[in-house]
Structure formats: C-alpha cells, structure tokens
Coordinates of C-alpha atoms and ligand atoms in Angstrom, one line a residue:
M1 CA 88.2 100.5 69.2
S2 CA 85.5 98.0 70.3
E3 CA 82.5 99.0 72.5
T4 CA 83.8 97.1 75.5
K5 CA 87.2 98.7 75.2
K6 CA 85.7 102.1 74.9
R7 CA 83.5 101.5 78.0
Q8 CA 86.6 100.2 79.8
E9 CA 88.5 103.3 78.9
H10 CA 85.7 105.6 79.9
F11 CA 85.4 103.7 83.3
E12 CA 89.2 104.1 83.8
N13 CA 89.1 107.8 83.1
T14 CA 86.2 108.4 85.4
K15 CA 88.0 106.4 88.1
K16 CA 91.2 108.3 87.6
C17 CA 89.3 111.6 87.8
L18 CA 87.5 110.7 91.0
E19 CA 90.8 109.4 92.6
T20 CA 92.6 112.6 91.6
I21 CA 89.9 114.9 92.9
I22 CA 89.5 113.0 96.2
F23 CA 93.3 112.9 96.6
M24 CA 93.5 116.7 96.1
I25 CA 90.6 117.5 98.4
K26 CA 92.3 115.5 101.1
L27 CA 95.6 117.2 100.4
V28 CA 94.0 120.6 100.5
W29 CA 92.1 119.7 103.7
K30 CA 95.4 118.7 105.3
T31 CA 97.6 121.6 104.1
K32 CA 95.5 124.6 103.1
P33 CA 91.8 124.1 104.1
V34 CA 91.1 127.8 103.4
L35 CA 91.1 126.9 99.7
L36 CA 87.9 124.8 100.2
L37 CA 86.2 127.8 101.8
V38 CA 87.2 129.9 98.8
Y39 CA 85.7 127.4 96.4
A40 CA 82.5 127.3 98.4
L41 CA 82.1 131.1 98.2
L42 CA 82.9 131.1 94.5
L43 CA 80.3 128.4 94.0
I44 CA 77.5 130.3 95.9
G45 CA 78.3 133.6 94.2
D46 CA 78.4 132.0 90.7
V47 CA 75.1 130.1 91.1
F48 CA 73.3 133.0 92.6
D49 CA 74.5 135.3 89.8
R50 CA 73.3 133.1 87.0
A51 CA 69.9 132.2 88.7
W52 CA 69.3 136.0 89.0
Q53 CA 70.1 136.4 85.3
I54 CA 67.3 133.9 84.5
F55 CA 64.7 135.3 86.8
L56 CA 65.4 139.0 86.7
P57 CA 64.1 139.7 83.1
K58 CA 60.8 137.9 83.9
L59 CA 60.3 139.7 87.3
M60 CA 61.1 143.1 85.7
M61 CA 58.9 142.5 82.6
D62 CA 55.9 141.4 84.8
E63 CA 56.3 144.4 87.1
L64 CA 56.7 146.7 84.1
Q65 CA 53.5 145.4 82.5
L66 CA 51.6 145.9 85.7
F67 CA 53.1 149.4 86.1
L68 CA 52.1 150.3 82.5
A69 CA 48.6 148.9 83.1
G70 CA 48.3 151.7 85.8
A71 CA 47.2 149.7 88.8
E72 CA 49.2 150.6 92.0
A73 CA 51.8 152.2 89.9
S74 CA 54.0 153.5 92.7
R75 CA 54.2 150.0 94.4
H76 CA 55.4 148.4 91.1
L77 CA 57.8 151.2 90.6
H78 CA 59.2 150.6 94.1
T79 CA 59.5 146.9 93.4
L80 CA 61.3 147.6 90.2
G81 CA 63.7 149.8 92.1
V82 CA 64.4 147.0 94.6
Y83 CA 65.2 144.6 91.7
A84 CA 67.6 147.1 90.3
V85 CA 69.3 147.6 93.7
I86 CA 69.5 143.8 94.2
S87 CA 71.0 143.4 90.7
V88 CA 73.7 146.0 91.2
G89 CA 74.4 144.9 94.8
A90 CA 74.6 141.2 93.8
S91 CA 76.8 141.8 90.8
L92 CA 79.1 143.9 92.9
A93 CA 79.3 141.3 95.7
V94 CA 79.9 138.5 93.2
G95 CA 82.6 140.5 91.4
L96 CA 84.2 141.3 94.7
I97 CA 84.2 137.6 95.9
G98 CA 85.5 136.6 92.5
S99 CA 88.4 139.1 92.5
I100 CA 89.4 138.7 96.2
T101 CA 89.0 134.9 96.7
G102 CA 89.3 133.9 93.0
D103 CA 92.6 135.7 92.4
H104 CA 93.9 134.6 95.8
A105 CA 93.1 131.0 95.2
T106 CA 94.4 130.8 91.7
Q107 CA 97.6 132.8 92.2
V108 CA 98.9 132.7 95.7
I109 CA 97.6 129.3 96.9
G110 CA 98.2 127.9 93.4
E111 CA 101.8 129.0 93.6
W112 CA 102.2 127.5 97.1
F113 CA 100.9 124.1 95.9
Q114 CA 103.1 124.2 92.8
E115 CA 106.1 124.5 95.1
Y116 CA 104.8 122.0 97.6
I117 CA 104.3 119.4 94.8
D118 CA 107.7 120.1 93.2
I119 CA 109.5 119.6 96.6
D120 CA 107.4 116.4 97.2
I121 CA 108.3 115.0 93.8
A122 CA 112.0 115.8 94.4
R123 CA 111.8 114.2 97.8
Q124 CA 110.2 111.1 96.3
A125 CA 112.8 111.0 93.6
M126 CA 115.6 110.9 96.2
E127 CA 113.8 108.2 98.2
M128 CA 113.0 106.0 95.3
D129 CA 115.0 102.8 95.0
F130 CA 118.4 103.6 93.5
E131 CA 117.8 101.0 90.8
H132 CA 115.0 103.3 89.5
T133 CA 117.4 106.1 88.8
E134 CA 118.6 104.1 85.8
D135 CA 115.2 102.8 84.8
P136 CA 113.9 104.7 81.8
D137 CA 110.3 103.8 82.8
A138 CA 110.8 105.2 86.3
L139 CA 112.4 108.3 85.0
D140 CA 109.6 108.8 82.5
A141 CA 107.1 108.4 85.4
L142 CA 108.9 111.0 87.4
N143 CA 108.9 113.4 84.5
K144 CA 105.3 112.8 83.7
A145 CA 104.4 113.4 87.3
K146 CA 106.2 116.7 87.2
E147 CA 104.7 117.8 83.9
G148 CA 101.3 116.4 84.7
M149 CA 101.1 118.4 87.9
S150 CA 102.3 121.7 86.4
W151 CA 101.2 123.4 83.2
Y152 CA 99.4 120.4 81.7
S153 CA 96.8 120.2 84.5
G154 CA 97.3 123.5 86.4
G155 CA 98.1 121.4 89.5
V156 CA 95.9 121.3 92.5
V157 CA 94.2 124.7 91.8
G158 CA 93.8 123.8 88.1
V159 CA 92.0 120.6 88.9
L160 CA 89.9 121.7 91.9
G161 CA 89.1 125.1 90.3
E162 CA 87.7 123.2 87.3
A163 CA 85.8 120.8 89.6
Q164 CA 84.2 123.8 91.3
R165 CA 83.2 125.3 88.0
V166 CA 81.7 122.0 86.9
L167 CA 79.7 121.7 90.1
S168 CA 78.3 125.3 89.8
N169 CA 77.4 124.7 86.2
A170 CA 75.6 121.5 87.1
L171 CA 73.5 123.4 89.7
V172 CA 72.7 126.1 87.2
I173 CA 71.8 123.6 84.5
F174 CA 69.6 121.7 87.0
G175 CA 67.7 124.9 87.9
G176 CA 67.7 126.2 84.3
I177 CA 66.1 122.9 83.0
G178 CA 63.4 123.2 85.7
V179 CA 62.5 126.7 84.6
V180 CA 62.6 125.8 80.9
L181 CA 60.5 122.6 81.3
M182 CA 57.7 124.7 82.8
T183 CA 57.6 127.4 80.1
C184 CA 59.4 126.4 76.9
P185 CA 59.9 122.6 77.3
L186 CA 61.2 121.8 73.8
L187 CA 64.3 123.8 74.6
V188 CA 65.5 121.0 76.8
P189 CA 65.9 118.3 74.1
V190 CA 67.4 120.9 71.7
Q191 CA 70.0 121.8 74.2
L192 CA 70.7 118.2 75.2
V193 CA 71.0 116.9 71.6
S194 CA 73.4 119.7 70.8
L195 CA 75.3 118.9 74.1
V196 CA 75.8 115.3 73.1
G197 CA 77.2 116.3 69.7
F198 CA 79.4 118.9 71.4
L199 CA 80.7 116.4 73.9
Y200 CA 81.5 113.9 71.2
F201 CA 83.8 116.3 69.2
N202 CA 85.3 117.8 72.3
M203 CA 86.2 114.4 73.6
R204 CA 87.9 113.6 70.3
I205 CA 90.1 116.7 70.7
N206 CA 91.0 115.8 74.3
K207 CA 92.0 112.3 73.2
I208 CA 94.2 113.7 70.5
E209 CA 95.9 116.0 73.1
V210 CA 96.4 113.1 75.6
R211 CA 97.9 110.9 72.9
H212 CA 100.4 113.6 71.9
F213 CA 101.3 114.3 75.5
E214 CA 103.1 111.0 75.6
E215 CA 105.3 112.0 72.6
L216 CA 105.9 115.4 74.0
A217 CA 107.0 114.1 77.4
K218 CA 109.8 112.1 75.9
D219 CA 111.2 114.9 73.7
N220 CA 110.8 117.4 76.5
R221 CA 112.8 115.1 78.8
I222 CA 115.7 114.8 76.4
F223 CA 115.6 118.5 75.6
G224 CA 115.6 119.3 79.3
Y225 CA 118.6 117.0 79.8
I226 CA 120.7 118.7 77.1
F227 CA 119.7 122.1 78.4
F228 CA 120.8 121.1 81.9
Q229 CA 124.2 119.8 80.6
L230 CA 124.8 123.0 78.6
S231 CA 124.0 125.2 81.6
Q232 CA 126.1 123.3 84.2
L233 CA 129.4 125.0 84.8
Q234 CA 131.1 121.8 85.9
Y235 CA 130.6 120.2 82.5
G236 CA 131.9 123.3 80.8
K237 CA 135.4 122.0 80.4
D238 CA 134.5 118.8 78.5
I239 CA 131.9 120.6 76.4
R240 CA 134.4 123.3 75.4
L241 CA 137.4 121.2 74.9
Y242 CA 135.5 118.6 72.8
N243 CA 133.7 121.4 70.9
S244 CA 130.5 119.7 71.7
V245 CA 128.3 122.9 72.0
G246 CA 127.4 122.5 68.3
M247 CA 126.6 118.8 68.6
M248 CA 124.5 119.4 71.7
G249 CA 122.8 122.4 70.2
R250 CA 121.9 120.3 67.1
K251 CA 120.5 117.6 69.3
A252 CA 118.4 120.1 71.3
D253 CA 117.2 121.7 68.0
A254 CA 116.1 118.3 66.7
H255 CA 114.1 117.6 69.8
A256 CA 112.6 121.1 69.9
E257 CA 111.6 120.7 66.2
Q258 CA 110.1 117.3 67.1
M259 CA 108.0 119.0 69.8
V260 CA 106.8 121.7 67.4
S261 CA 105.9 119.1 64.8
T262 CA 104.0 117.2 67.5
W263 CA 102.0 120.3 68.4
R264 CA 101.4 121.0 64.7
R265 CA 100.1 117.5 64.1
Q266 CA 97.9 117.8 67.2
N267 CA 96.4 121.1 65.9
L268 CA 95.7 119.7 62.4
K269 CA 94.0 116.6 63.8
S270 CA 91.8 118.8 66.1
R271 CA 90.8 121.3 63.5
S272 CA 87.8 119.4 61.8
N273 CA 86.5 118.6 65.3
N274 CA 86.5 122.3 66.2
W275 CA 84.6 123.2 63.0
A276 CA 81.9 120.5 63.8
M277 CA 81.5 122.0 67.3
D278 CA 81.0 125.5 65.9
G279 CA 78.3 124.2 63.5
I280 CA 76.4 122.5 66.3
N281 CA 76.4 125.7 68.3
M282 CA 75.0 127.7 65.4
L283 CA 72.2 125.2 64.7
R284 CA 71.2 125.0 68.3
D285 CA 70.8 128.8 68.7
A286 CA 68.8 129.1 65.5
V287 CA 66.4 126.4 66.5
S288 CA 66.0 127.7 70.1
Y289 CA 65.3 131.3 69.2
F290 CA 62.9 130.3 66.4
Y291 CA 61.0 128.2 68.9
I292 CA 60.8 130.8 71.7
G293 CA 59.7 133.5 69.2
Y294 CA 57.0 131.2 67.9
L295 CA 55.6 130.5 71.4
A296 CA 55.5 134.3 72.1
I297 CA 53.9 135.3 68.7
T298 CA 51.2 132.6 69.1
H299 CA 50.5 133.9 72.7
R300 CA 51.4 130.6 74.3
I301 CA 53.7 132.3 76.8
S302 CA 53.6 135.8 78.4
L303 CA 56.0 138.6 77.7
G304 CA 57.7 137.9 81.1
D305 CA 58.0 134.2 80.3
F306 CA 59.4 135.1 76.8
S307 CA 62.1 137.2 78.5
M308 CA 62.8 134.4 81.0
C309 CA 63.0 131.7 78.2
V310 CA 65.5 133.8 76.2
A311 CA 67.5 134.4 79.4
A312 CA 67.3 130.8 80.4
A313 CA 68.2 129.6 76.9
S314 CA 71.3 131.8 77.0
V315 CA 72.3 130.8 80.6
L316 CA 71.5 127.1 79.9
Y317 CA 73.5 127.3 76.7
Q318 CA 76.5 128.9 78.5
G319 CA 76.1 126.5 81.4
L320 CA 76.0 123.4 79.1
F321 CA 78.8 124.8 77.1
S322 CA 81.0 125.4 80.2
M323 CA 79.9 122.1 81.7
A324 CA 80.8 120.2 78.5
N325 CA 84.0 122.0 78.3
G326 CA 84.6 121.7 82.0
L327 CA 83.9 118.0 82.0
Q328 CA 86.3 117.4 79.2
Q329 CA 88.8 119.7 80.8
I330 CA 88.6 118.0 84.1
V331 CA 89.0 114.5 82.6
K332 CA 92.0 115.8 80.7
R333 CA 93.5 117.6 83.7
C334 CA 92.9 114.6 86.0
N335 CA 94.5 112.3 83.4
Y336 CA 97.6 114.4 83.6
A337 CA 97.5 115.0 87.3
H338 CA 96.9 111.3 88.0
R339 CA 100.4 110.6 86.8
Y340 CA 101.6 112.2 90.1
L341 CA 99.4 109.7 92.0
E342 CA 100.8 106.9 89.9
Y343 CA 104.3 108.1 90.5
L344 CA 103.7 108.1 94.3
Q345 CA 102.6 104.5 94.0
Y346 CA 105.4 103.4 91.6
P347 CA 106.2 99.9 92.6
A348 CA 109.4 99.6 94.7
A349 CA 112.2 97.7 93.0
M350 CA 113.3 96.1 96.2
E351 CA 111.9 94.2 99.1
K352 CA 111.5 96.4 102.2
G353 CA 112.4 94.8 105.5
S354 CA 111.8 96.1 109.0
R355 CA 114.3 94.2 111.1
S356 CA 116.6 96.3 113.4
V357 CA 120.3 96.0 113.0
Q358 CA 122.0 94.7 116.1
K359 CA 124.4 96.9 118.0
G360 CA 128.1 96.1 118.3
E361 CA 130.2 94.0 116.0
H362 CA 129.1 93.0 112.5
I363 CA 130.1 90.2 110.3
I364 CA 129.5 90.5 106.5
E365 CA 129.1 87.4 104.3
F366 CA 128.6 87.2 100.5
A367 CA 127.1 83.7 100.0
D368 CA 127.4 82.6 96.4
V369 CA 126.4 86.0 95.1
S370 CA 125.9 86.5 91.3
F371 CA 124.7 89.8 89.8
R372 CA 123.8 91.3 86.6
Y373 CA 122.5 94.9 86.3
P374 CA 118.8 95.4 85.7
R375 CA 118.0 95.2 81.9
A376 CA 121.6 93.9 81.2
E377 CA 122.2 90.5 79.8
N378 CA 125.7 89.7 81.1
Y379 CA 126.6 88.9 84.7
V380 CA 129.1 91.3 86.2
L381 CA 129.8 89.2 89.3
R382 CA 129.5 85.4 89.6
H383 CA 129.7 83.1 92.6
I384 CA 131.2 85.5 95.0
N385 CA 131.9 84.0 98.4
L386 CA 133.5 86.3 100.9
T387 CA 133.4 86.9 104.6
I388 CA 134.5 90.1 106.2
R389 CA 134.9 89.8 110.0
S390 CA 134.2 92.7 112.3
G391 CA 137.2 95.1 112.4
E392 CA 138.8 93.5 109.4
H393 CA 140.3 95.7 106.8
L394 CA 139.8 94.3 103.3
S395 CA 141.4 95.6 100.2
I396 CA 139.7 94.9 96.9
V397 CA 141.9 95.2 93.8
G398 CA 141.4 94.4 90.2
L399 CA 141.5 96.1 86.8
N400 CA 138.9 98.7 85.8
G401 CA 135.5 97.0 85.1
A402 CA 136.3 94.0 87.3
G403 CA 133.2 94.5 89.4
K404 CA 134.7 96.1 92.5
T405 CA 132.3 99.1 92.8
T406 CA 129.4 96.8 91.9
L407 CA 130.3 94.7 95.0
V408 CA 130.1 97.8 97.2
K409 CA 126.8 98.8 95.6
L410 CA 125.4 95.4 96.4
L411 CA 126.7 95.6 100.0
C412 CA 125.1 99.0 100.4
R413 CA 121.9 97.7 98.9
L414 CA 121.7 100.1 96.1
Y415 CA 120.9 97.0 94.0
D416 CA 119.7 93.6 95.1
V417 CA 121.7 90.5 94.2
T418 CA 120.4 88.5 91.2
E419 CA 121.4 85.2 92.9
G420 CA 122.8 84.2 96.3
K421 CA 122.6 86.2 99.5
I422 CA 124.4 88.9 101.4
L423 CA 124.2 88.4 105.1
I424 CA 125.1 90.7 107.9
D425 CA 125.3 89.0 111.3
G426 CA 123.7 86.0 109.7
V427 CA 120.6 87.8 108.5
N428 CA 119.8 88.4 104.8
I429 CA 120.3 92.2 104.3
K430 CA 116.9 92.4 102.6
E431 CA 115.2 91.8 106.0
Y432 CA 116.7 94.9 107.6
S433 CA 115.0 98.3 107.8
E434 CA 116.5 100.3 104.9
E435 CA 117.1 103.4 107.0
E436 CA 118.9 101.5 109.8
Y437 CA 120.9 99.4 107.4
R438 CA 122.2 102.4 105.5
R439 CA 123.5 103.9 108.8
L440 CA 126.0 101.1 109.0
F441 CA 128.0 102.5 106.1
A442 CA 130.2 105.5 105.4
V443 CA 131.1 105.3 101.7
V444 CA 133.2 107.5 99.5
F445 CA 132.4 106.5 95.9
Q446 CA 134.7 107.6 93.0
D447 CA 131.9 109.6 91.6
F448 CA 130.9 111.3 94.8
E449 CA 129.0 114.6 94.6
L450 CA 129.8 117.9 96.4
F451 CA 127.0 120.4 96.6
A452 CA 126.9 124.2 96.2
F453 CA 126.6 124.6 100.0
S454 CA 129.2 125.6 102.5
M455 CA 132.2 123.5 103.3
K456 CA 130.7 122.7 106.7
E457 CA 127.4 121.6 105.2
N458 CA 129.2 119.4 102.7
V459 CA 131.0 117.6 105.4
A460 CA 128.1 117.3 107.9
L461 CA 125.5 116.8 105.2
A462 CA 122.8 114.9 107.1
D463 CA 122.6 116.9 110.3
T464 CA 123.9 120.3 109.3
E465 CA 121.8 122.1 111.9
H466 CA 123.6 120.3 114.8
A467 CA 126.9 120.2 113.0
D468 CA 129.8 119.7 115.4
Q469 CA 132.4 122.3 114.4
E470 CA 135.2 120.7 116.3
K471 CA 134.6 117.3 114.8
I472 CA 134.4 118.9 111.3
A473 CA 137.8 120.6 112.0
E474 CA 139.2 117.3 113.2
V475 CA 138.2 115.3 110.1
L476 CA 139.4 118.2 107.8
K477 CA 142.7 118.0 109.6
L478 CA 142.9 114.2 109.2
T479 CA 142.3 114.6 105.4
G480 CA 144.9 117.3 105.3
L481 CA 142.4 119.9 104.2
L482 CA 142.2 122.1 107.4
E483 CA 145.0 124.5 106.4
D484 CA 143.4 125.1 103.0
V485 CA 140.0 125.6 104.6
E486 CA 141.3 128.1 107.1
K487 CA 142.7 130.2 104.3
L488 CA 139.3 130.5 102.7
P489 CA 137.5 133.9 103.2
E490 CA 134.9 132.5 105.5
G491 CA 136.6 129.4 106.6
M492 CA 134.3 126.4 106.9
D493 CA 131.3 128.6 106.0
T494 CA 132.7 129.4 102.6
M495 CA 130.5 128.1 99.9
I496 CA 131.8 125.5 97.5
F497 CA 131.5 126.5 93.8
K498 CA 130.6 129.9 92.6
S499 CA 127.1 129.0 91.3
Y500 CA 125.2 130.7 94.0
D501 CA 127.8 132.8 95.8
E502 CA 130.4 134.9 94.1
H503 CA 132.7 134.5 97.1
G504 CA 132.4 130.7 96.8
T505 CA 135.5 128.6 96.2
E506 CA 136.4 126.2 93.4
L507 CA 138.2 123.2 94.9
S508 CA 140.9 121.3 93.0
G509 CA 140.1 117.6 92.2
G510 CA 142.3 116.5 95.1
Q511 CA 140.6 118.9 97.5
Q512 CA 137.2 117.7 96.4
Q513 CA 138.2 114.1 97.1
K514 CA 139.5 115.0 100.5
T515 CA 136.2 116.8 101.3
A516 CA 134.3 113.6 100.4
I517 CA 136.6 111.6 102.6
A518 CA 136.1 114.0 105.4
R519 CA 132.4 113.6 105.0
A520 CA 132.7 109.8 105.4
L521 CA 134.9 110.2 108.5
Y522 CA 132.4 112.6 110.0
R523 CA 129.6 110.1 109.6
N524 CA 131.2 107.8 112.1
A525 CA 129.6 104.6 110.8
P526 CA 130.8 101.1 111.8
I527 CA 131.7 100.0 108.3
V528 CA 133.8 102.3 106.1
I529 CA 134.3 102.0 102.4
L530 CA 136.6 103.9 100.2
D531 CA 136.0 103.2 96.5
E532 CA 138.9 104.7 94.7
P533 CA 138.2 108.2 95.9
T534 CA 141.9 108.9 95.5
A535 CA 142.2 108.7 91.8
A536 CA 142.9 112.4 91.4
L537 CA 145.7 112.2 94.0
D538 CA 149.3 111.4 93.3
P539 CA 150.5 108.0 94.8
I540 CA 152.2 109.7 97.7
A541 CA 149.1 111.8 98.6
E542 CA 147.0 108.7 98.2
Y543 CA 149.3 106.7 100.5
E544 CA 149.0 109.5 103.1
I545 CA 145.2 109.5 102.9
Y546 CA 145.0 105.8 103.5
R547 CA 147.6 106.0 106.3
Q548 CA 145.6 108.8 108.0
F549 CA 142.4 106.9 107.3
E550 CA 143.8 103.9 109.0
T551 CA 144.5 105.9 112.2
L552 CA 140.9 107.1 112.3
V553 CA 139.2 103.9 111.2
G554 CA 141.1 102.0 113.8
G555 CA 139.0 99.0 114.9
K556 CA 136.2 99.6 112.4
T557 CA 135.5 97.3 109.5
A558 CA 137.0 98.9 106.4
I559 CA 136.9 98.1 102.7
Y560 CA 139.3 99.8 100.4
I561 CA 139.0 99.7 96.7
S562 CA 141.9 100.9 94.6
H563 CA 143.7 99.9 91.4
R564 CA 146.8 101.2 93.0
L565 CA 148.1 98.9 95.7
S566 CA 149.0 101.4 98.4
S567 CA 145.9 100.6 100.3
C568 CA 146.8 96.9 100.5
R569 CA 149.7 97.6 102.7
F570 CA 147.4 98.4 105.6
C571 CA 144.9 95.6 105.1
D572 CA 144.4 92.3 106.7
R573 CA 143.1 90.6 103.6
I574 CA 143.2 91.3 99.9
A575 CA 140.6 90.1 97.4
V576 CA 141.7 90.2 93.7
F577 CA 138.8 90.6 91.3
A578 CA 139.1 89.4 87.7
D579 CA 136.8 87.6 85.2
D580 CA 133.7 88.5 87.2
T581 CA 134.8 86.8 90.3
I582 CA 137.3 86.7 93.1
K583 CA 140.4 85.2 91.6
E584 CA 142.8 85.5 94.6
Y585 CA 142.3 86.0 98.3
G586 CA 144.7 86.2 101.1
T587 CA 147.2 88.4 103.0
H588 CA 149.7 90.7 101.2
D589 CA 152.5 88.3 102.1
E590 CA 150.6 85.3 100.8
L591 CA 149.8 86.9 97.5
V592 CA 152.8 89.0 96.7
N593 CA 155.1 86.0 96.0
R594 CA 152.5 83.7 94.4
E595 CA 154.0 82.4 91.2
G596 CA 152.1 83.8 88.1
G597 CA 149.6 85.5 90.5
I598 CA 147.6 88.6 89.4
Y599 CA 148.3 90.4 92.6
A600 CA 152.0 89.6 92.4
E601 CA 152.2 90.9 88.9
M602 CA 150.3 94.2 89.7
F603 CA 152.4 94.7 92.8
H604 CA 155.7 94.4 91.0
E605 CA 154.6 96.7 88.3
Q606 CA 153.7 99.4 90.7
A607 CA 156.5 98.6 93.2
K608 CA 158.5 101.7 92.3
Y609 CA 156.0 104.0 94.1
Y610 CA 156.1 102.0 97.2
V611 CA 159.9 101.9 97.1
D612 CA 159.8 105.7 97.0
I613 CA 157.3 105.8 99.9
A614 CA 159.2 103.4 102.0
Ligands
LIG1 P1 135.2 98.4 88.8 O1 134.7 99.1 90.0 O2 135.9 97.2 89.1 O3 136.0 99.3 87.9 P2 132.4 98.3 88.1 O4 131.8 97.5 89.3 O5 132.2 99.7 88.2 O6 133.9 98.0 88.0 O7 131.8 97.7 86.8 C1 131.7 96.4 86.5 C2 131.0 96.2 85.2 O8 129.6 96.5 85.3 C3 131.5 97.0 84.0 O9 131.5 96.2 82.9 C4 130.5 98.1 83.9 O10 130.4 98.5 82.6 C5 129.2 97.5 84.4 N1 128.3 98.5 85.0 C6 128.6 99.3 86.0 N2 127.6 100.0 86.3 C7 126.5 99.6 85.6 C8 125.2 100.0 85.4 N3 124.6 100.9 86.2 N4 124.4 99.4 84.5 C9 124.9 98.4 83.7 N5 126.2 98.0 83.8 C10 127.0 98.6 84.7

C-alpha cells in the first residue's frame, strides 16, 4: 500500500473512531447519563491508584532512611504509618469504586444498551425502504451493524469503557514521563521506541482481524439464515416432506467450517506478530532495569529515586502497554461499531416527499409506467396506462407471473417505477409523505404474515392498545371467522400459533387468509386491495369472501387480483395482464364475448364454477 493510501486509511480510521465515540457519548447523555459519572469515578480512582504506586516507594524509602539515621525517629515513624493507612484506604476505595461502578457499568447498563441497540436496529430494518429488504448490500449492512455493535465491539460499554481506559492511561503516562524525565531520563526513549515497535505489530494484528471480519460476516449471515429456517415450526412441513434436514444441515456445516477456517487463518497470520511483540517487551525490560541499576550503583540517584524509577518504569510500561493495546482496541472496536452509524445513514432507495394527501375522493393514474426489479435485467411491466376512478372496483386478471402483484407493489410504493409516473389526484406519488400515503391503502397480499400474537392483535395490528372489540367482531363476522373465534378457549384473546403459548391455536390456511382479510377491513382505508388472498379457499368460499367484501367496501375504491374470475363479477372494470402489459380492458360484458380474447377464454374455462354458484 502506498504512503498516501496508508495515511488516508489512518485518517479514515481516526475519523470513524471520533465519530463513533462522539455518537456514543451523545447517546449515553441522552439515555443513561449516569454511565458518564461512572466512567469519571473509574478514571479518578485509576489515575490516583497508579500515581500512588509511583510515589509511594520513594516517600517510604526516604522516610525509612531518615528514620534509620535516627533524627526525629518518632515523627518519621508516624509519617510512615500515615503512608501505610493512605495506601490501604486508597486501594480499598479504588477497589470498591471498581467493583460497584465498574460491574454495574459493564453488566447492567451494558445489557440495557445491548437491548436498546437491538431494538433500534430492528426498528430501522422495518422502516428501511422495502427495496432494501431484497438488496444484498443493505442486508449485509444490517447484519454488520448488528454484529458490529455486539460481541465484536462490546457495544456502547465496550467502546466507551475502552475510551475511559485509554484516557486514564494517557494521564498516567503523562505524569509518569514527567517523573522519569527528572530522575532517570533515558527510560523515556527506551519506552517510546519499544512502544512504536509494539504499536506496529499490534496494528498488523488488528488489520488482519478486521479483514477477516468481512468474510466471517457473510458466512455468519448464511449460517444464521439456515439455523432460522430449521428452527421455524411453520417451515417444518416442507423441510420434513422434502427430507431437506440433511441438505440444510450440510449447508450449515459447510458455512460453520468456513468460519472455523477463517478464524484459523486469522490466528496463523497473527502469530509471528505476537512473537515480535513479546521480543520487544523483553528487550525493553532488560535495558530499563540495567539502566536504573547502573544509575543507583554509580550514586547518580538516591535510594528513594531508585525505588521511584523502578516503580515508574513498571507503571509506565504497563500504562504504555495498556495504552497501545487500548488504542488498537478502540480503533478496532470503533471500526466495528461504526457500521451501526453507517447503517443508520444507509442511503434511502426512494425519494421522500412531504406533501399531504388530500381528503375525500381519490383518482389513481398509471401514466406509461414501465418497471423492472432492482438488479434485474428484464422489464416485468411495460407501458401501463390505467386510470382507476374513485369508488371504482377494478379486477386485475392474468396468468401467474403476469405482473399483477408487481402493479400493486408499485401503487403502494414498495418500489418506485423505472419509467413513467403513478399519479394520485394528479400528483406524482413520490411527492407525498410516505406515512400519509401508506394510510390510503388496506392491502392483503398473497404472502401476508400473521404473528404469534392474539387474534385481536393480529386484526388490529397498528393500534392494538385502542383496539375496538366491536369492530373486530364485526370484521371477523364479515369474513365468516367469528364463529370459529368464539369457539377458541380465550376467544379473540387466544394466541395464534403455539410458539409462545401452549394454549395458542393453529389456524387452517383458509382461516389464516380470512384473518388477513379481516385485518384489511379493520383498517378502514379508502383504497382496498385484495391480491389473491383467497388461493387456499375453494371457489365457493372465495366467491363468498368477495361478495361479503363488496358489501363492506361499498363505495370505496377496490382492486381485486385473482386468477379465478369470481372477483370479476362484482367489478366495474377488468384489466387483463399478459406479456408484461395490459392486453384487454373493459367491463365483464365487453370482454366475455370478445372473439379470441384472453378473458373470454379464461372465463369459459372456469365457467363451471360460476354456473354452480349461480
Ligand atoms: P403475478 O402477481 O401476476 O403472478 P408478479 O407481479 O408476482 O406476478 O411477478 C411478475 C414477474 O416479476 C415474475 O416473473 C416474477 O418472477 C418477477 N418478480 C416478482 N417479484 C420479484 C422480485 N422481488 N425481484 C425480481 N423479480 C421479481
């Protein structure tokens, strides 16, 4: 690496370190300021303790010599006693501060911060642009933030604790150097030269560790994914029926082995650097003690100064050692922890608007919209032109993979269009405030998610604390689920799934879909979208759901997606998707008799169901 590059890297690391420490001090000040007091006490105790270790031998030795010389023996004896009491008292006080504040800081507050950060990362993950949930770089950043703020850096307490130790070492070294310069000055260059050597090799070890961290993060993420899949009950069916435990286990083993091999390579590369550091330490001690001994033997320093130099050399050595280590540690810890700061600033994938959505009726327009998924080559939708008037009920039909769900995702702004515009009330949807905009929609996707919470919470979801029981019962009734729920041991308060409650209930596929639909009904948004949430229902049940839904949706705008055509019977317009675009558009009557039409063909194929229903 060139000198300029090295300097640049050094500068970057220092900047990251300062940013991380300032960020953490601000965070602590805002959330748990008592931790700063704890560190201040630890700092004072530590500095006093080590300063006393340097001066005590000299003070004692000088008093002892005067006492032995016989002059005012009792006064010197008394002073010696005072020193002894101070020593014992100080070390007791320092020990006490250390054990009370130190343990409290590192364990209790540390644990608190660990949870605080975990929750914050999870919250950020839920708030990040949806597009990022499929972006490997964003997922990697998320994972690195999590790992960087946990055992890699020790989190807030790991970084600030190290900073406090570096600061107290700096103060001790500063004082120690002063003492040494006055009595045994050559010790300073000896210590400093050895420090430079020590820092050099320690830095190499840290760099090796940071480099391997990148590799470990990826394997760890994949290993974590497989572990998660194996431990999720809901995937148990597929995993068992397809005998995939072995395959998944082998994959997990391969990544675990990869991690072990990365650790091994890291250790091997660090080994020679560790040996070099041991050599430097030995050489420094030999030179220091030889030098102090020489000064004493040749009567250049007193016996008291000799004791002080020996003590100062030892304190200085330990201080420099801890400081060197601490500096490297803090750079390393900050490097890891900084990934959390980077994650917090991860660039948004989408433009953020601030415009308010107008009240009342809404008109939706797709103006020449084309779209391809991020990092994908092919367009999924091309030149879509579509207007949905307020209160209109539109049915979107088409074969699997025709782009129906994608259209809904674009409308809900989970992704931004690649070309063209989507307008609501004549305004590009990018201009609206995200939060207000999302409130326009109640959507049930085919891959909706139910949570291991109570039935009531699953329906109300956003405002569970003020959940309206009557309204929940009403929507459960509308979806035909109320009777089933009333039979549950705790009614609406029964937990869904047995993961966290042995009395929880396992819902059938159809019941789960009905719950998701009830959730959308409860939300009471002006635009309702059902994206094939009825796939697990038989055609008659599906027909019933749509019919019930129509009653409730009434004058709201509604978009129904289904590859079965039962939904079309209620709709004002039908858009038929094929070949990445809208191939047919019109009313049921217009399309059903169109010669060679896609809709006409689909309808006649499925007609038997509707004959039954009718
Ligand atoms: P439909 O709802 O009509 O069944 P989709 O809108 O789900 O179809 O999918 C349209 C096309 O987009 C399919 O070819 C699908 O593979 C692709 N697709 C869907 N989701 C993604 C994604 N997140 N990333 C890349 N391609 C996707």
